[in-house]
Each structure stands twice: as C-alpha cells, then as structure tokens.
Coordinates of C-alpha atoms in Angstrom, one line a residue:
M1 CA 3.1 -61.2 -14.0
K2 CA -0.2 -60.4 -12.3
K3 CA 1.6 -59.4 -9.1
S4 CA 4.0 -57.2 -11.0
Y5 CA 1.1 -55.6 -12.9
T6 CA -0.7 -54.8 -9.6
R7 CA 2.4 -53.2 -8.1
T8 CA 3.0 -51.0 -11.2
S9 CA -0.7 -49.9 -11.1
G10 CA -0.4 -49.1 -7.4
L11 CA 2.7 -47.0 -8.1
A12 CA 1.0 -45.2 -10.9
N13 CA -2.0 -44.4 -8.8
R14 CA 0.2 -43.1 -6.0
L15 CA 2.1 -40.8 -8.4
R16 CA -1.2 -39.5 -9.7
Q17 CA -2.3 -38.8 -6.2
L18 CA 0.9 -37.0 -5.4
G19 CA 0.6 -35.0 -8.6
L20 CA -3.0 -34.0 -7.7
T21 CA -1.9 -33.1 -4.1
A22 CA 0.8 -30.9 -5.5
L23 CA -1.6 -29.3 -7.9
L24 CA -4.1 -28.5 -5.2
A25 CA -1.3 -27.1 -2.9
G26 CA -0.2 -24.8 -5.7
A27 CA -3.7 -23.7 -6.4
A28 CA -4.2 -23.0 -2.7
A29 CA -1.0 -20.9 -2.6
F30 CA -2.1 -19.0 -5.6
G31 CA -5.7 -18.7 -4.4
A32 CA -5.4 -15.6 -2.3
H33 CA -4.1 -13.6 -5.3
A34 CA -6.4 -15.2 -7.8
Q35 CA -9.5 -14.2 -5.8
G36 CA -8.4 -10.6 -5.8
L37 CA -8.8 -8.2 -2.9
Y38 CA -10.7 -9.1 0.2
Y39 CA -11.6 -5.4 0.5
T40 CA -14.4 -3.9 -1.6
T41 CA -15.7 -0.5 -2.6
L42 CA -18.8 -1.2 -0.5
S43 CA -16.8 -2.1 2.6
S44 CA -14.5 1.0 2.4
Q45 CA -15.1 4.4 4.0
N46 CA -13.9 8.0 3.5
T47 CA -14.3 9.4 7.0
T48 CA -12.6 11.2 9.8
S49 CA -10.8 10.1 12.9
T50 CA -8.2 11.5 15.3
F51 CA -4.7 11.8 14.0
A52 CA -2.1 11.2 16.7
D53 CA 1.6 11.8 15.8
L54 CA 3.8 8.9 17.0
G55 CA 6.3 11.3 18.4
T56 CA 9.1 9.1 19.9
A57 CA 6.8 6.0 20.3
G58 CA 7.9 2.8 18.8
S59 CA 11.0 2.6 16.6
A60 CA 12.5 4.7 13.8
I61 CA 12.7 3.0 10.5
A62 CA 16.2 3.4 8.9
T63 CA 16.7 4.1 5.2
A64 CA 19.8 5.0 3.3
N65 CA 18.2 8.3 2.1
T66 CA 14.9 10.1 2.3
D67 CA 14.3 10.3 -1.5
D68 CA 14.1 6.9 -3.1
D69 CA 14.8 3.9 -0.8
N70 CA 13.4 0.7 0.7
S71 CA 13.8 -0.2 4.3
A72 CA 14.8 -3.5 5.8
A73 CA 11.9 -5.7 6.8
Q74 CA 10.1 -4.4 9.9
N75 CA 8.0 -6.3 12.4
I76 CA 4.3 -5.7 12.6
G77 CA 4.1 -7.1 16.1
F78 CA 1.3 -9.6 15.3
S79 CA 0.0 -11.7 12.4
F80 CA -1.9 -9.6 9.9
T81 CA -3.9 -11.3 7.2
Y82 CA -3.9 -9.5 3.9
N83 CA -5.9 -11.2 1.1
G84 CA -5.7 -14.6 2.7
T85 CA -2.0 -14.5 3.5
A86 CA -0.7 -14.0 7.0
F87 CA 2.1 -11.5 7.3
T88 CA 4.3 -10.6 10.3
Q89 CA 6.6 -8.1 8.5
F90 CA 6.5 -5.3 6.0
V91 CA 9.0 -3.2 4.0
L92 CA 8.6 0.6 3.8
N93 CA 9.3 2.6 0.7
T94 CA 10.1 6.3 1.2
N95 CA 7.7 7.2 -1.6
G96 CA 4.6 6.5 0.5
L97 CA 3.9 2.8 0.3
I98 CA 4.6 -0.5 2.0
R99 CA 4.9 -4.0 0.7
M100 CA 3.6 -6.7 3.0
G101 CA 6.2 -9.4 3.9
A102 CA 10.0 -9.5 4.2
A103 CA 10.8 -8.7 0.5
A104 CA 11.2 -5.3 -1.0
P105 CA 9.4 -3.9 -4.0
S106 CA 11.1 -4.2 -7.4
A107 CA 12.8 -0.7 -7.1
A108 CA 13.5 2.2 -4.8
N109 CA 11.9 4.8 -7.2
M110 CA 8.4 3.5 -6.8
F111 CA 6.0 6.2 -8.0
L112 CA 4.0 7.1 -11.1
Q113 CA 5.8 9.7 -13.1
N114 CA 3.6 12.8 -13.0
E115 CA 5.4 14.8 -15.7
T116 CA 7.0 13.3 -18.8
A117 CA 9.8 15.9 -19.5
T118 CA 13.2 14.1 -19.8
T119 CA 14.5 16.3 -17.0
N120 CA 12.0 14.9 -14.5
P121 CA 12.6 11.9 -12.2
V122 CA 11.7 8.6 -13.6
G123 CA 9.7 6.2 -11.5
V124 CA 8.1 2.7 -11.5
D125 CA 4.4 2.9 -11.2
P126 CA 3.6 0.3 -8.5
I127 CA 0.0 -0.2 -9.7
S128 CA 0.7 -1.0 -13.4
S129 CA 4.0 -2.8 -12.7
T130 CA 3.8 -6.5 -13.6
S131 CA 6.9 -7.4 -11.6
P132 CA 6.3 -10.3 -9.2
A133 CA 7.9 -8.1 -6.5
D134 CA 5.2 -5.4 -6.8
V135 CA 2.4 -7.2 -5.1
D136 CA 0.6 -7.0 -1.7
L137 CA 1.1 -3.2 -1.6
L138 CA -0.5 -0.6 0.7
L139 CA -0.2 2.9 -0.7
P140 CA -1.3 5.7 1.7
F141 CA 0.2 8.5 -0.4
N142 CA 2.4 7.2 -3.2
F143 CA 4.3 10.0 -5.0
D144 CA 7.9 11.0 -5.6
L145 CA 8.4 12.2 -2.0
E146 CA 11.4 13.8 -0.2
S147 CA 12.1 15.6 3.1
S148 CA 10.1 18.7 3.6
S149 CA 13.3 20.8 4.0
A150 CA 16.8 20.7 5.3
T151 CA 15.6 21.6 8.8
A152 CA 12.6 19.2 8.7
T153 CA 14.1 15.9 7.7
A154 CA 11.7 13.1 6.8
E155 CA 11.3 10.4 9.5
Y156 CA 9.7 7.0 9.2
R157 CA 8.5 5.2 12.3
V158 CA 6.5 2.1 13.4
A159 CA 4.8 1.5 16.7
T160 CA 2.6 -1.4 17.9
T161 CA 0.1 -0.6 20.7
G162 CA -2.6 -2.3 22.7
T163 CA -2.9 -5.9 23.8
A164 CA -3.8 -9.1 22.0
P165 CA -6.0 -9.8 20.2
N166 CA -6.7 -6.1 19.5
R167 CA -3.3 -4.6 18.8
V168 CA -2.7 -1.8 16.2
C169 CA 0.4 -1.4 14.2
T170 CA 1.0 2.3 13.1
I171 CA 3.5 3.1 10.3
Q172 CA 4.2 6.8 9.9
W173 CA 5.8 9.0 7.2
K174 CA 6.6 12.5 8.8
N175 CA 7.9 15.7 7.3
V176 CA 7.7 14.8 3.6
H177 CA 6.5 16.6 0.6
D178 CA 5.9 16.1 -3.1
K179 CA 9.2 16.7 -5.0
A180 CA 9.2 19.5 -7.5
A181 CA 9.5 18.6 -11.2
T182 CA 8.0 20.4 -14.2
S183 CA 5.3 21.3 -11.6
T184 CA 6.2 22.9 -8.3
S185 CA 5.6 21.3 -4.9
Q186 CA 2.1 21.7 -3.5
F187 CA 3.0 20.6 0.1
A188 CA 5.5 22.3 2.3
S189 CA 5.0 19.4 4.8
L190 CA 2.8 16.3 5.0
T191 CA 2.5 13.5 7.6
F192 CA 0.4 10.4 7.2
Q193 CA 0.0 6.9 8.6
V194 CA -1.0 3.3 7.8
K195 CA -2.8 1.5 10.6
L196 CA -3.1 -2.3 10.7
Y197 CA -5.7 -3.8 13.1
E198 CA -5.2 -7.2 14.6
T199 CA -8.0 -9.8 14.2
S200 CA -10.3 -7.6 12.1
N201 CA -7.5 -7.1 9.5
Q202 CA -8.9 -3.6 9.0
I203 CA -6.6 -1.0 7.3
E204 CA -6.7 2.7 7.7
F205 CA -4.8 5.6 6.0
V206 CA -4.8 8.6 8.3
Y207 CA -3.5 12.1 7.5
G208 CA -2.2 14.8 9.8
A209 CA -2.5 18.5 9.3
A210 CA -0.7 19.4 6.1
T211 CA 1.1 22.6 5.3
A212 CA 0.8 24.2 1.9
A213 CA 3.7 25.3 -0.2
T214 CA 4.1 29.1 -0.2
T215 CA 6.1 29.4 -3.4
G216 CA 5.5 28.2 -6.9
T217 CA 2.4 27.8 -9.0
V218 CA -0.8 26.3 -7.6
I219 CA -1.5 23.3 -9.9
G220 CA -3.0 19.9 -9.7
R221 CA -0.8 16.8 -9.3
Y222 CA -1.9 13.3 -8.7
A223 CA -1.0 10.7 -6.1
T224 CA -1.8 7.0 -5.9
I225 CA -3.7 6.0 -2.7
G226 CA -5.1 2.5 -2.2
L227 CA -4.4 -1.2 -2.1
K228 CA -3.0 -3.7 -4.6
S229 CA -3.0 -7.5 -4.6
A230 CA -1.4 -9.3 -7.5
S231 CA -1.9 -6.9 -10.4
G232 CA -3.4 -3.6 -11.5
A233 CA -6.5 -5.3 -12.9
V234 CA -10.0 -4.6 -11.8
G235 CA -10.7 -6.7 -8.7
Q236 CA -7.0 -6.7 -7.8
T237 CA -6.8 -3.0 -6.7
L238 CA -8.9 -0.7 -4.6
L239 CA -7.9 2.9 -5.2
V240 CA -9.0 6.3 -4.0
S241 CA -10.4 8.5 -6.7
K242 CA -10.7 12.3 -6.8
G243 CA -10.8 13.6 -10.3
S244 CA -10.4 17.3 -9.6
S245 CA -7.6 18.9 -7.5
A246 CA -10.0 21.7 -6.7
T247 CA -12.3 19.7 -4.5
A248 CA -12.1 18.6 -0.8
W249 CA -10.6 15.2 0.1
S250 CA -13.9 14.4 1.7
T251 CA -15.4 14.0 -1.8
A252 CA -13.0 11.1 -2.8
T253 CA -14.5 7.7 -3.6
F254 CA -13.2 4.2 -4.0
V255 CA -12.8 2.4 -7.4
S256 CA -10.9 -0.5 -8.9
G257 CA -8.5 -0.4 -11.8
T258 CA -5.1 1.0 -12.9
G259 CA -6.0 4.5 -14.0
T260 CA -7.5 5.9 -10.9
R261 CA -5.6 8.5 -8.8
L262 CA -6.3 11.3 -6.3
F263 CA -5.6 14.8 -7.6
F264 CA -4.4 17.3 -5.1
R265 CA -3.2 20.9 -4.9
S266 CA -1.9 23.3 -2.2
T267 CA -5.3 25.1 -1.9
F268 CA -7.2 21.8 -1.1
L269 CA -5.2 20.0 1.6
P270 CA -6.3 16.9 3.5
D271 CA -8.0 17.9 6.7
A272 CA -6.4 16.6 9.9
G273 CA -7.8 13.2 10.7
R274 CA -9.0 12.5 7.1
T275 CA -9.2 8.7 7.0
F276 CA -9.6 6.1 4.3
R277 CA -10.8 2.9 6.0
Y278 CA -10.7 -0.5 4.4
T279 CA -12.7 -3.3 6.0
V280 CA -12.7 -6.9 4.9
G281 CA -15.7 -7.6 2.7
P282 CA -16.8 -10.5 0.5
A283 CA -13.8 -11.8 -1.5
N284 CA -13.8 -10.7 -5.1
D285 CA -13.6 -13.5 -7.8
A286 CA -10.9 -12.8 -10.3
A287 CA -12.9 -14.6 -13.0

C-alpha cells in the first residue's frame, strides 16, 4: 500500500507540474499582447525624410480588385519582431493597412465609416473591432480607398533592400485616393509606404507628394493612422492625432485609444517625405 501510495503521489505531482508548465506556456504566448505595444508616444516622431517611389523594384502585390481586398501572405525578407512576436510575412489590405503574419484581417472592407448615410459604403473599423483576426495591425493611411482614376490604377508593391542585419522592407500603396461618399474625395492621388527595419524593429510611415482633388467641396475627412496590438484599448494602440483638417500634417501628435484620427482635406496635403516614425520603447503594461 505504501508503494502504491507513493506512485500515485508522484503521478499527481507530475500532472501538477505539467499543468503549471502548460499554464506558463500559455501565459508566455499571450504575454506580448497582454503587455500592449512596445512602441510609445515618447519614442515616436513626426518628422521628415526622403520619399523614394519603388518604381519597378521588388514585386507587385496581387489583389482581386483595388477597392476592398486582402492580398495573399507576402514575405518580409527577414524576421521582424512586432510586440514580442517574430513575423516573416504580412497581408496587405487595399484600404491602407497591413496585418502582420500569414492570416488576413476579418474582412476586406476594413475602414472606419466616415459618413453614416445608408447609401455610403459600410466598413469594419479595424481599431474598435474585437475580432481575433484584427490584431497586429499597421495602418499608414486607413480609409475607404480606391484607384485614383481609370488611367492611374492603384498598385501595391513590396521590396526588401540592404544586407543583413540592416535590411529594410518597404510596402507601398500607389495611385490611390479617398473614395467619395456623402463627402467628395479630397485627394486626386496619394502614394505612401510602410518601412520595416531589421534588428531595430523600427516602423516608418512615409508619404509621397499628394495631388489634391480639383472638383467637389473642400471638406474635412478623417483617416486612421497608427499601430494596433490586441485591441483598441489605451496601451494597445498608438495613433496619429490631428484634430483639425485645416492644419499642416507636421502638427500631428501621437496618442493611445480608439477615438483618435487624423483629419485631412484637399487644401492641407501631406508634404513629400512626411514621416511618422515608431521606435521600440519601454513596453507598456496592460494592467
């Protein structure tokens, strides 16, 4: 009996150890999201740099259309760590965002609906969405976007340049504009990029010279620009804020939370080379 009792106790202890190991492993897997973003308002910059159109460099990213669609998974070209998780791929959404990893966001129509009239396009706000598919997002200019015109078709492209351990992956949206709804389009054409930096895990959103719309009413509209980890809560997002459409993009600041957007209009376009730079800072604690 004593021997049997000892064996049972050993088995129970082993099961408890395995359970604790599994619990710790689960906590570690959740840890990157639970801690929030590894980028902070203090480690982010609104600055200028040189915008270089990719031209024919790299590879075109295929999508079924240039309105609302997600691409297949694309290779970064190196391992990029975003909020504690290493990624080698991303999925591009035509509405100005990428999701890190091989899985697509929850929908193709990923954008915050600007106007509420029933005749306007309906979108899924990627920031407030609680879908488990809408995590690990980078949003350089999230809006309901489409091709600039029939003769200037939108193009999406990725190119990785440099040598290890200092390579840069550039992801570009070219010849897009904000789709008209109740309000008219403010851009005739806009081109912008996401840049991912190897080793430092720095992120940049860089904007090319934009062209203003020449028809319609000049009016403020709002785009979502920034980063999202696991949710739209404070500490899980880092968004670009510009509360007036009638101010320069150089006045934009960085804040955390769901309600923050960048207001824009045709008379205040991004200057060529305008850059929002995110550098890894002290990790936020979700608690």
